[in-house]
XYZ file of C-alpha atoms in Angstrom:
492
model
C -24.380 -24.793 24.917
C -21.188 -27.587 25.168
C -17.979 -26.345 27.340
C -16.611 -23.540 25.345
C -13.284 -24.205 27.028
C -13.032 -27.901 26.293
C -13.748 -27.872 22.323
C -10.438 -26.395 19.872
C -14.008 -25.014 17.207
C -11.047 -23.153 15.493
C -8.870 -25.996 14.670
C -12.246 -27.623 13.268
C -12.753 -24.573 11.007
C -9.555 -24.549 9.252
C -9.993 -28.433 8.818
C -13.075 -27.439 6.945
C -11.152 -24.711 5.216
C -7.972 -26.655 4.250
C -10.478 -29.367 3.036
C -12.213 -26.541 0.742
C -9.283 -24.938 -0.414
C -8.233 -28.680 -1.414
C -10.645 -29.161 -4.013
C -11.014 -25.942 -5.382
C -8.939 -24.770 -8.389
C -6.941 -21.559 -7.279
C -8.105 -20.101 -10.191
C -11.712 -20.339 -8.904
C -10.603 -18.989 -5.850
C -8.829 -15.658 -7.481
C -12.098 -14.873 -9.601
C -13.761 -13.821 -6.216
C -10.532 -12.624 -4.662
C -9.969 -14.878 -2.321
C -7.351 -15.507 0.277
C -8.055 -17.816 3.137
C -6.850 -16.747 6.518
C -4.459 -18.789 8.746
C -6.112 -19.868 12.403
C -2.421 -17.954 13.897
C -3.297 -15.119 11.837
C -7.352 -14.690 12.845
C -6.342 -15.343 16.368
C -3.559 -12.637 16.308
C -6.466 -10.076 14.371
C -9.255 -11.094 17.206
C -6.904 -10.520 19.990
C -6.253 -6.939 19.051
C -9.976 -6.153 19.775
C -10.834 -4.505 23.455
C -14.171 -5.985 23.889
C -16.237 -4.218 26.260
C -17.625 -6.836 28.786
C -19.927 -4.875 30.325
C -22.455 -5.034 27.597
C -24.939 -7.402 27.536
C -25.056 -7.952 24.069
C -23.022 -7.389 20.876
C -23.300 -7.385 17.106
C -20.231 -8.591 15.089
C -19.881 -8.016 11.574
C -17.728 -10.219 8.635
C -18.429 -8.875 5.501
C -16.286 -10.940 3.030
C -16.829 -14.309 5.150
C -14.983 -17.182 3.512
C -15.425 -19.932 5.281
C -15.874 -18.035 8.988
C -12.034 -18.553 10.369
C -12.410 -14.899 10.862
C -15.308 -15.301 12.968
C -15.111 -18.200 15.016
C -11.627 -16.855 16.092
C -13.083 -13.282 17.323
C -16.277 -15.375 19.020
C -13.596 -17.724 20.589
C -11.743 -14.718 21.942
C -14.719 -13.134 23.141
C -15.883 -15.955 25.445
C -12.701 -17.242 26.202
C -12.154 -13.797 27.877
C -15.106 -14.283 29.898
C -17.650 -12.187 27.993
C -21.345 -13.563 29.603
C -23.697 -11.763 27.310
C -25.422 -12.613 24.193
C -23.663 -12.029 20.631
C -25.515 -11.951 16.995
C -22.925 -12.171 14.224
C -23.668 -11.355 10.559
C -21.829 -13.138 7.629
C -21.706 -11.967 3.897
C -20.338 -14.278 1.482
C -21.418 -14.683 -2.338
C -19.485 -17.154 -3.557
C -21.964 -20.553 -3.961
C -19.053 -23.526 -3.429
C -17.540 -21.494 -0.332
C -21.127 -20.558 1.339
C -21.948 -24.313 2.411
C -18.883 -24.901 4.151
C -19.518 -21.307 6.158
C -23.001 -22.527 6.767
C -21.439 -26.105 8.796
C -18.774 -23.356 10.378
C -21.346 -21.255 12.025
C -23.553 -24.290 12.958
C -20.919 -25.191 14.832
C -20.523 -21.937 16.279
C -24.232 -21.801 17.509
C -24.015 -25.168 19.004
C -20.382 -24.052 20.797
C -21.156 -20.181 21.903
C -24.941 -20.097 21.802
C -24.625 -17.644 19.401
C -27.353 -16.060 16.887
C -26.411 -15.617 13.180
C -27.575 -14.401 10.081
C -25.801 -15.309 7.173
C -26.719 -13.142 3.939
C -25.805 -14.572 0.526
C -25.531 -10.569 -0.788
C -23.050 -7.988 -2.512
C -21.659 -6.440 1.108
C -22.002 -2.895 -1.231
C -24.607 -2.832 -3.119
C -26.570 -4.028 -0.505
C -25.547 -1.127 1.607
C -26.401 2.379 1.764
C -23.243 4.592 1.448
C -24.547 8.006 2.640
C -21.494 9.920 3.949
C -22.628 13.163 2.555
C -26.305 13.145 2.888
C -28.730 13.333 5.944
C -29.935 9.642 5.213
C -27.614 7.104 7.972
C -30.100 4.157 7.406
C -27.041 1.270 7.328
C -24.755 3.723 9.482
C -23.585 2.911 13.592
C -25.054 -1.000 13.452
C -22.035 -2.956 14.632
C -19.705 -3.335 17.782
C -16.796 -5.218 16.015
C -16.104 -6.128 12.626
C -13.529 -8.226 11.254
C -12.441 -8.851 7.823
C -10.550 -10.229 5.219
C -11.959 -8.713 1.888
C -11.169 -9.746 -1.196
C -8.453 -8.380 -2.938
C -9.595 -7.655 -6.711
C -10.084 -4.786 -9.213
C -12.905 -3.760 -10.558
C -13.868 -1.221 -13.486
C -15.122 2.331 -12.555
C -18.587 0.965 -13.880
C -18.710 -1.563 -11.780
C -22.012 -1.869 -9.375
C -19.733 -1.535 -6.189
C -17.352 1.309 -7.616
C -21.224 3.283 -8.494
C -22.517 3.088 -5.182
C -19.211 4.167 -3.447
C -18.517 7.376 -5.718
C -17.185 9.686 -2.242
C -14.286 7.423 -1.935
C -13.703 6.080 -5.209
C -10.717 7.586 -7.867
C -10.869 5.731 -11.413
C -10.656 1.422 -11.165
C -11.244 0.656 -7.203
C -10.033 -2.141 -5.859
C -12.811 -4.163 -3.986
C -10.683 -4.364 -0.546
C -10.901 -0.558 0.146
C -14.979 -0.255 -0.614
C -15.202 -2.889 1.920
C -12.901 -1.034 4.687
C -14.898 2.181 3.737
C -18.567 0.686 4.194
C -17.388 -2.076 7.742
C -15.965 2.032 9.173
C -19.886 3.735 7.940
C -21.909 0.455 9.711
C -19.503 0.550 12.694
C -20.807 1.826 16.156
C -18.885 5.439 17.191
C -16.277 4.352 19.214
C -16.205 0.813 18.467
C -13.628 -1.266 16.362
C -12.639 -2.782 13.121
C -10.077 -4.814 12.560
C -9.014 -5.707 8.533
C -6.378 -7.775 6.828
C -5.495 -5.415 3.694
C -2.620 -4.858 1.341
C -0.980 -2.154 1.760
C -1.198 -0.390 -1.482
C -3.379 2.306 0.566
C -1.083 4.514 2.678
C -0.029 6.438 0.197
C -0.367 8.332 -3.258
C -3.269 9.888 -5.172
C -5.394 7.052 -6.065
C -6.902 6.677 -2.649
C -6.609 10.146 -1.584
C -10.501 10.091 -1.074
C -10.701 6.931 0.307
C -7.823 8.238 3.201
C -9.775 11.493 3.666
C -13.096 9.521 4.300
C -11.281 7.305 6.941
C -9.388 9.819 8.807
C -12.467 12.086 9.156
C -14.385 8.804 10.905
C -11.713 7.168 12.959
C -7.915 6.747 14.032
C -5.700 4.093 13.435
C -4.913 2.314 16.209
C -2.889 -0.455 15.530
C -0.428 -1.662 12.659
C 0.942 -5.032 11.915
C 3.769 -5.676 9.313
C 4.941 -8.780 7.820
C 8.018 -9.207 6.690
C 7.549 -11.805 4.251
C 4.643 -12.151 1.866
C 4.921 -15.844 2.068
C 3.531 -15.818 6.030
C 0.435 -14.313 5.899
C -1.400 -17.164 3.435
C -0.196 -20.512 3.411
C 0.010 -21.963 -0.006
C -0.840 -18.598 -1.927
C 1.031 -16.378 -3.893
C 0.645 -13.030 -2.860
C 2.327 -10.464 -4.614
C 0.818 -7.379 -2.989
C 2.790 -6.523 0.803
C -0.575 -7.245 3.415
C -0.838 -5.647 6.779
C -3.221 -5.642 9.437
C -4.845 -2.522 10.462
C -7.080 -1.990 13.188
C -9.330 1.249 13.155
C -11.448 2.935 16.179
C -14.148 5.037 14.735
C -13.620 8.210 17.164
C -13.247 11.906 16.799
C -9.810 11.563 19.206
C -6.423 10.856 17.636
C -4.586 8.689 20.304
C -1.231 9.566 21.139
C 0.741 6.568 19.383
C 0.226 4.298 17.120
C 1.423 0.507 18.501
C 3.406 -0.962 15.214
C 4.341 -4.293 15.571
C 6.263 -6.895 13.088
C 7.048 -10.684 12.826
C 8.858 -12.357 10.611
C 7.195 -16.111 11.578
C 3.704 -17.037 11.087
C 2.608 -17.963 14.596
C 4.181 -14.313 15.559
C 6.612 -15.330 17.823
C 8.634 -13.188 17.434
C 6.482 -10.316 17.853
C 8.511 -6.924 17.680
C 6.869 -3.210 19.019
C 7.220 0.243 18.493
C 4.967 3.030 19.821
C 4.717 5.821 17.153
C 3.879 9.302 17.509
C 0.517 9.877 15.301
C 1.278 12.577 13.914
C 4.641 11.098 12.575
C 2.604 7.992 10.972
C -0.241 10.340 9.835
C 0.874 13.840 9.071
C -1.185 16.150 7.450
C -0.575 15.533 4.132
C -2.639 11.767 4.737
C -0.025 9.557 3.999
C 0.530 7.054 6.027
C 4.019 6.301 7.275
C 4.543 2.862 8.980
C 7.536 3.120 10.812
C 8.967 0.065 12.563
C 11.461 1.875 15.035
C 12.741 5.124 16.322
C 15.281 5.255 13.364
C 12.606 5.640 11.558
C 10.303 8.026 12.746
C 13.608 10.542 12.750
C 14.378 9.438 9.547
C 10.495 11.088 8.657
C 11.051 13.823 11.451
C 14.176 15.183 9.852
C 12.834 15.212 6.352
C 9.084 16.112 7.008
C 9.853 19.501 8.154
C 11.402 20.717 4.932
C 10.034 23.467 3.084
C 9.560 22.418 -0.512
C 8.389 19.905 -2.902
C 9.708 18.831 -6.435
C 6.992 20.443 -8.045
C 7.324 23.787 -5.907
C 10.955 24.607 -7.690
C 9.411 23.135 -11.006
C 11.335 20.567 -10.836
C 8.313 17.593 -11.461
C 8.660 14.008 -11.302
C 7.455 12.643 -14.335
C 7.205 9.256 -16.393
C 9.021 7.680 -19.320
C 6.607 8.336 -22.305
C 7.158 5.191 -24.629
C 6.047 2.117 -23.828
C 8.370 0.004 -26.188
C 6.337 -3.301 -26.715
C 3.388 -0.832 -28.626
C 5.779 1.455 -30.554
C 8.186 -0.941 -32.223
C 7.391 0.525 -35.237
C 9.877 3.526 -34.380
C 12.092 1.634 -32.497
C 15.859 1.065 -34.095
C 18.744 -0.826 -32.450
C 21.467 1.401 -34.399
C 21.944 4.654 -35.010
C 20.842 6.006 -38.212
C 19.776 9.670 -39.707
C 16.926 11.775 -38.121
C 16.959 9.216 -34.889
C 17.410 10.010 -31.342
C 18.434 8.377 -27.775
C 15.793 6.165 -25.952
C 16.601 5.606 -22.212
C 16.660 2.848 -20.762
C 16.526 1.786 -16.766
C 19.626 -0.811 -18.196
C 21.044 3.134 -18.904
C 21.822 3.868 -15.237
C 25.197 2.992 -14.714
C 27.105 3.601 -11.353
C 25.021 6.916 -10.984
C 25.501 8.025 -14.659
C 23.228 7.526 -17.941
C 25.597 5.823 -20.077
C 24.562 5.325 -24.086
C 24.319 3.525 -26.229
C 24.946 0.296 -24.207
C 24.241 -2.006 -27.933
C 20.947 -3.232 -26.450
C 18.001 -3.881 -28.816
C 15.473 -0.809 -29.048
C 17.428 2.054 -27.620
C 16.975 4.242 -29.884
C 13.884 5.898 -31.634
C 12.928 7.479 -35.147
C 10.039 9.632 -35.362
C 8.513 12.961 -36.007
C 5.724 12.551 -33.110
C 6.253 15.448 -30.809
C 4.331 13.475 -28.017
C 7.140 10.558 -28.256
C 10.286 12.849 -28.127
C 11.537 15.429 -25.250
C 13.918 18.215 -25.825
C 17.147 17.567 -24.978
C 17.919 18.184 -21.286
C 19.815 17.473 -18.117
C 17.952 14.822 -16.377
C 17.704 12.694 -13.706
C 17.315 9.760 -14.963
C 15.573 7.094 -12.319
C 14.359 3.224 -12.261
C 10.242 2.628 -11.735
C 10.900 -1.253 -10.836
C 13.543 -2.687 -8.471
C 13.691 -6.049 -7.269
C 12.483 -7.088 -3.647
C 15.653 -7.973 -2.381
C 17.915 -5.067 -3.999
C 19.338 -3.117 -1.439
C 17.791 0.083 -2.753
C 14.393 1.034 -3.860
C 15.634 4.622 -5.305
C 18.356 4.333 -8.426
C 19.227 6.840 -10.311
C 21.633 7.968 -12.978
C 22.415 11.394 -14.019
C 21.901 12.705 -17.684
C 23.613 15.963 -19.341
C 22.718 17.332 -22.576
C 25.978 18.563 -22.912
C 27.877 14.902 -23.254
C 24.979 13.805 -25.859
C 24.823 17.562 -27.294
C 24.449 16.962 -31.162
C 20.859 15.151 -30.923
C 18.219 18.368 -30.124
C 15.944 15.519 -28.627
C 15.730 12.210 -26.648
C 12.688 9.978 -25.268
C 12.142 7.797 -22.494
C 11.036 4.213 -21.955
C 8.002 3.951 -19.541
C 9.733 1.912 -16.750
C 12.459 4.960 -15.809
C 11.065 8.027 -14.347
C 12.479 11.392 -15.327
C 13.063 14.826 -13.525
C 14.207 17.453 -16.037
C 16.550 19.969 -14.831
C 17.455 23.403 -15.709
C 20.944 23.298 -14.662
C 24.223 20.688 -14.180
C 24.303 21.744 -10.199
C 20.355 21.383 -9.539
C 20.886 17.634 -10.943
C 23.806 16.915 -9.253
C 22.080 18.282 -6.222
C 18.738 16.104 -6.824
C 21.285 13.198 -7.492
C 22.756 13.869 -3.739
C 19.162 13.610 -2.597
C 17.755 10.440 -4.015
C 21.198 8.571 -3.560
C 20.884 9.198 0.260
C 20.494 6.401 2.426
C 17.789 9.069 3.917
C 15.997 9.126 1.245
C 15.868 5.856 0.087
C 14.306 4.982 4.143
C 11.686 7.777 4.008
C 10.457 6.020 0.153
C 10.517 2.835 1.641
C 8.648 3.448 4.988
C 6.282 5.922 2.191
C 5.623 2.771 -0.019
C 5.976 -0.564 0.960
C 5.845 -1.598 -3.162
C 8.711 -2.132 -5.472
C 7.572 0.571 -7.674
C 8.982 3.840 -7.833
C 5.290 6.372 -7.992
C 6.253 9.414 -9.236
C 3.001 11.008 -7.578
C 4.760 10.102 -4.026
C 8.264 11.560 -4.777
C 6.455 14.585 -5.893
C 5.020 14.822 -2.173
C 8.337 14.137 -0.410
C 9.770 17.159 1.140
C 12.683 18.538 -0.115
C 14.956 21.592 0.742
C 15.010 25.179 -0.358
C 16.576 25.224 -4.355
C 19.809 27.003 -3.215
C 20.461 24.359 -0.727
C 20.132 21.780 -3.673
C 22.294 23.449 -5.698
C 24.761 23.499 -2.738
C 24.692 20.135 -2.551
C 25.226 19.420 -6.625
C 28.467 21.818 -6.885
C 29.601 19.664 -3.676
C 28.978 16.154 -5.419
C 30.490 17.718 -9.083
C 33.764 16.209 -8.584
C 33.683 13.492 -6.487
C 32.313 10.199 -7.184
C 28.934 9.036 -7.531
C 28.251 7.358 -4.643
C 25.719 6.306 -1.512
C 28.295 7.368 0.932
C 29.716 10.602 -0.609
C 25.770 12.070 -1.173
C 25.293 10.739 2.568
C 27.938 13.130 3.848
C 26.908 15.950 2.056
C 23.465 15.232 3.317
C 24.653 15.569 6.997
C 25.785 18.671 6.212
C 22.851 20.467 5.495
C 20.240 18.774 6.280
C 19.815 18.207 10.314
């Protein structure tokens, strides 16, 4: 075995990986999902292991491999830490041009750390056995540590992976999460896993099962944020917002959560906060990452209240016309027998203002499933910008300013709450305007996009109190600071 302290076998690796990444199309890359970790970032992932030296041997597991960056940085940490036993790792990696360079990698890694290695040129799932609610644990409880990188890619419902994963799966799964779910079923009880993910998981209905499934195995741990997309892989466009998670599979919920952030790639500037875990994981399954105590009371004062849209029948819902396949009843006048079709461009300084002379806003047909009956609304945008100051816009809508049409419709990128009464949409208004509001959606959803399946969850006062808060906001202006006030007032 040479010095393990006197050879940088990480630096090697990404040389090997830069050199791969090189000569590969990106394209190539993206039809396997693939997003090569940075050496700062593995080291940062391996590091958040605790190894337990007094075994005498232990069995690592990377199941979407790459080109091993992953591994060679958890092996270095290992050793480097003064770990004296022997190690077997096991590699899965499918993709033919990547699978030669991981083969020279783990050489290397054998000839460094005396290591064993078996690297399997398999489907991770369908390989496996999934068997979380049978008797049969045949793939179950085999590994000490794994760390991961999966790749990020959809797949179709029909799909071999998305078959042999039906517990967790809802509808079109994306490969990352099947991945998580089946390194958490082959880890060890009370042993750790460690994953570079997007996000996209914390919250909403999609991976409902997939949340229940982990929470009933293990606790998270540990949270890292980024704050920029454009740290975590050099040279790639990324569009979805990656974490890293790491997950002990235990029956014990720890006390806190550790949440850290960086803005640089080499984490630097490392930022903490200890989180309750019941604040981050409450018992609806959402998960809330919260970055400081701001935060958590921002979640604290609203998580306690007693209601939900849908409990006053008040339900979230989305536009129904999605303009680019129904330009056949789309007109960009007025003209007999046609009615008003918001727009997101509608919202104006809290109000839905129309017609604003735009192409398209209004519609002509008899289709019942393309019109709505005339209503108040609240009127909100599904798609903000990444650097706009506010995820939640919203405009308020009264049938009695647009009351000679008996119907209206709504593009797909607005979402729509319809209202029985001027004061409850006022009082939504006063709600979703909040500067509280808009904090708890954006620790809920790390995304652009405004889900209306997560604003349906978000706890919301008693009705009278919202109507309180709508005959407050009637005559005043529209505005952030005005609905904040009223806010304070009755909700502590």
């Amino acid at each position: 075995m040479t010095d393990k302290c006197q050879y940088n076998i990480l630096a090697e690796v990404v040389r090997n990986t830069n050199d791969f990444i090189a000569n590969v199309p990106k394209y190539k890359r993206k039809k396997f999902g693939q997003f090569f970790t940075t050496a700062s970032t593995a080291r940062f992932m391996a590091r958040l292991f605790t190894i337990d030296f007094s075994k005498s041997h232990l069995e690592l597991l990377d199941a979407g491999a790459g080109t091993g960056v992953l591994s060679v940085a958890l092996l270095d940490y290992i050793f480097s830490e003064g770990f004296d036993g022997t190690v077997h790792l096991t590699c899965y990696e499918t993709d033919s041009e990547v699978f030669p360079i991981l083969e020279k990698n783990l050489m290397l890694a054998k000839e460094i750390y005396g290591i064993d290695y078996t690297l399997l040129k398999e489907n991770y799932i369908t390989t496996q056995y999934f068997g979380i609610n049978t008797l049969m644990t045949e793939d179950s409880d085999k590994y000490d540590y794994i760390i991961g990188n999966p790749p990020y890619l959809k797949i179709s419902k029909e799909a071999p992976e998305a078959k042999a994963m039906t517990d967790v799966c809802h509808g079109a799964p994306n490969l990352y999460f099947l991945f998580w779910a089946m390194g958490i079923y082959n880890l060890k009880p009370e042993h750790e896993l460690v994953y570079i993910i997007p996000r996209s998981w914390t919250s909403g209905a999609y991976f409902k099962k997939f949340r229940s499934y982990l929470f009933s195995q293990g606790a998270i741990t540990d949270v890292h944020l980024f704050e920029s997309r454009d740290k975590v892989f050099d040279g790639e466009s990324v569009l979805q917002e990656i974490i890293i998670v790491k997950v002990r599979k235990t029956t014990r919920k720890p006390e806190n959560i550790s949440i850290t952030t960086s803005a640089t790639s080499d984490f630097r500037d490392l930022r903490r906060f200890l989180a309750p875990y019941d604040t981050v994981i409450p018992k609806n399954q959402f998960v809330y990452l919260v970055t400081d105590k701001t935060e958590a009371d921002v979640l604290e004062r609203i998580n306690k209240l007693p209601n939900t849209l849908p409990d006053i029948k008040m339900k979230m819902q989305t536009g129904i016309i999605v303009d680019f396949r129904t330009k056949e009843v789309l007109r960009d006048t007025m003209e007999e027998g046609a009615y008003p079709l918001l727009y997101s461009q509608h919202i104006k300084d809290g109000r839905v203002t129309w017609p604003l002379g735009r192409e398209g806003e209004v519609i002509k047909t008899d289709r019942a499933s393309f019109l709505q009956e005339n209503s108040d609304f609240l009127i909100v945008k599904r798609f903000t910008a990444k650097e706009e100051r506010r995820r939640l816009q919203c405009g308020i809508y009264l049938k009695q300013r647009y009351k000679q049409f008996a119907y209206i419709s709504t593009q797909n990128k607005v979402n729509f709450v319809k209202c029985d009464s001027p004061c409850i949409t006022y009082g939504l208004y006063v709600l979703l305007n909040s500067t509280l509001y808009d904090t708890y959606y954006r620790i809920l959803n790390g995304s652009t996009q405004v889900n209306s399946t997560e604003v349906n969850q978000i706890p919301i006062p008693k009705r009278e109190v919202i109507e309180a808060m709508g005959r407050e906001l009637m005559h005043q202006e529209l505005t952030e600071t005005n609905c904040n006030r009223i806010i304070d007032r009755w909700i502590n």
